[in-house]
Short mmCIF file of C-alpha atoms and ligand atoms in Angstrom, two decimals:
data_model
loop_
_atom_site.label_atom_id
_atom_site.label_comp_id
_atom_site.label_asym_id
_atom_site.label_seq_id
_atom_site.Cartn_x
_atom_site.Cartn_y
_atom_site.Cartn_z
CA MET A 1 93.12 157.03 89.84
CA LYS A 2 91.63 157.51 93.18
CA GLY A 3 93.26 155.33 95.57
CA THR A 4 96.07 152.69 94.92
CA ARG A 5 96.02 149.54 92.93
CA ASP A 6 95.31 147.40 96.07
CA PHE A 7 92.77 149.87 97.57
CA PRO A 8 90.97 151.85 94.80
CA MET A 9 88.85 154.64 96.48
CA CYS A 10 86.35 154.90 93.67
CA GLY A 11 84.38 152.18 91.85
CA PHE A 12 85.44 153.44 88.44
CA SER A 13 89.15 153.39 89.37
CA ASN A 14 88.57 149.95 90.65
CA THR A 15 86.99 148.79 87.61
CA VAL A 16 90.22 150.01 85.51
CA VAL A 17 92.36 148.44 87.83
CA GLN A 18 90.50 145.24 87.59
CA ILE A 19 90.87 145.15 83.78
CA LEU A 20 94.44 145.89 83.96
CA LYS A 21 95.14 143.12 86.38
CA ASN A 22 93.00 140.85 84.22
CA LEU A 23 95.22 141.84 81.26
CA ASN A 24 98.19 140.88 83.22
CA VAL A 25 100.30 143.73 81.97
CA PRO A 26 102.83 146.00 84.11
CA PHE A 27 101.21 149.27 85.16
CA GLU A 28 101.65 151.97 87.40
CA VAL A 29 99.03 154.13 89.44
CA VAL A 30 99.09 157.52 90.55
CA ASN A 31 96.98 158.47 93.55
CA ILE A 32 95.43 161.75 92.56
CA LEU A 33 93.70 161.80 96.04
CA GLU A 34 97.38 162.54 97.61
CA ASN A 35 98.00 165.77 95.37
CA GLU A 36 95.58 168.23 94.60
CA MET A 37 98.02 169.83 92.00
CA VAL A 38 98.40 166.70 90.13
CA ARG A 39 94.63 166.27 90.42
CA GLN A 40 94.08 169.79 88.57
CA GLY A 41 96.90 169.38 86.47
CA LEU A 42 96.04 165.96 85.04
CA LYS A 43 92.81 167.29 84.07
CA GLU A 44 94.28 170.05 82.09
CA PHE A 45 96.95 167.96 80.43
CA SER A 46 94.38 165.38 79.08
CA SER A 47 91.45 167.85 78.74
CA TRP A 48 89.43 165.21 80.55
CA PRO A 49 87.66 166.28 83.68
CA THR A 50 87.44 163.09 85.81
CA PHE A 51 89.15 159.96 86.97
CA PRO A 52 90.49 157.62 86.27
CA GLN A 53 92.67 158.53 83.64
CA LEU A 54 94.34 155.62 81.66
CA TYR A 55 97.55 156.47 79.91
CA ILE A 56 98.99 153.75 77.65
CA GLY A 57 102.51 154.35 76.19
CA GLY A 58 102.26 158.03 77.52
CA GLU A 59 99.21 158.80 75.57
CA PHE A 60 95.88 159.56 77.14
CA PHE A 61 93.37 156.62 76.34
CA GLY A 62 90.26 157.24 78.17
CA GLY A 63 88.29 157.22 81.63
CA CYS A 64 86.50 154.13 83.02
CA ASP A 65 83.64 153.82 80.31
CA ILE A 66 86.02 153.96 77.39
CA THR A 67 88.46 151.55 78.78
CA LEU A 68 85.50 149.03 79.82
CA GLU A 69 84.14 149.26 76.38
CA ALA A 70 87.64 148.80 74.65
CA PHE A 71 88.39 145.85 76.88
CA GLN A 72 85.16 144.32 76.11
CA SER A 73 85.67 144.61 72.39
CA GLY A 74 89.24 143.59 72.44
CA GLU A 75 90.65 146.93 71.32
CA LEU A 76 92.30 147.40 74.55
CA GLN A 77 94.33 144.34 74.39
CA GLU A 78 95.55 145.32 70.75
CA VAL A 79 96.47 148.76 71.85
CA VAL A 80 98.26 147.52 75.00
CA GLU A 81 100.27 144.82 72.89
CA ARG A 82 101.31 147.55 70.32
CA ALA A 83 102.46 149.95 73.01
CA MET A 84 104.46 147.16 74.76
CA CYS A 85 106.20 146.26 71.22
CA SER A 86 107.09 149.75 70.29
N1 GSH B 101 82.16 158.09 83.37
C1 GSH B 101 83.49 158.50 83.92
C2 GSH B 101 83.22 158.16 85.52
C3 GSH B 101 84.31 158.75 86.31
C4 GSH B 101 83.76 159.95 87.46
O1 GSH B 101 82.56 160.20 87.01
N2 GSH B 101 84.75 160.47 87.98
C5 GSH B 101 84.40 161.49 88.86
C6 GSH B 101 84.02 160.86 90.31
S1 GSH B 101 85.04 159.67 90.96
C7 GSH B 101 85.48 162.49 89.06
O2 GSH B 101 86.65 162.09 88.86
N3 GSH B 101 85.40 163.77 89.34
C8 GSH B 101 86.23 164.77 89.52
C9 GSH B 101 87.01 164.54 90.55
O3 GSH B 101 86.73 164.03 91.56
O4 GSH B 101 88.18 165.53 90.40
C10 GSH B 101 84.50 157.51 83.30
O5 GSH B 101 84.08 156.90 82.31
O6 GSH B 101 85.54 157.62 83.92
#
């Protein structure tokens, strides 16, 4: 994401952080603004051109829009629970 969990530097990153905090699950954040190589490398790794990028159980899940939609439908909670039990 852009920024940190306490100081997101972009509205899209902030939305994903707020969702994860709302779910009350453990999560780590990488601030891509601190490292241009990580920024470009992650885009190639995920084949996804923007940030934030949410990874669950090591798998790329999606960006802000996908995460928000999945949160609102309840799918995100299911995916997170499955990842935490495996
Ligand atoms: N619709 C996108 C919005 C995210 C977005 O557009 N991010 C832009 C601006 S913050 C971005 O990361 N651009 C590439 C970059 O800054 O490297 C989503 O669902 O995540």
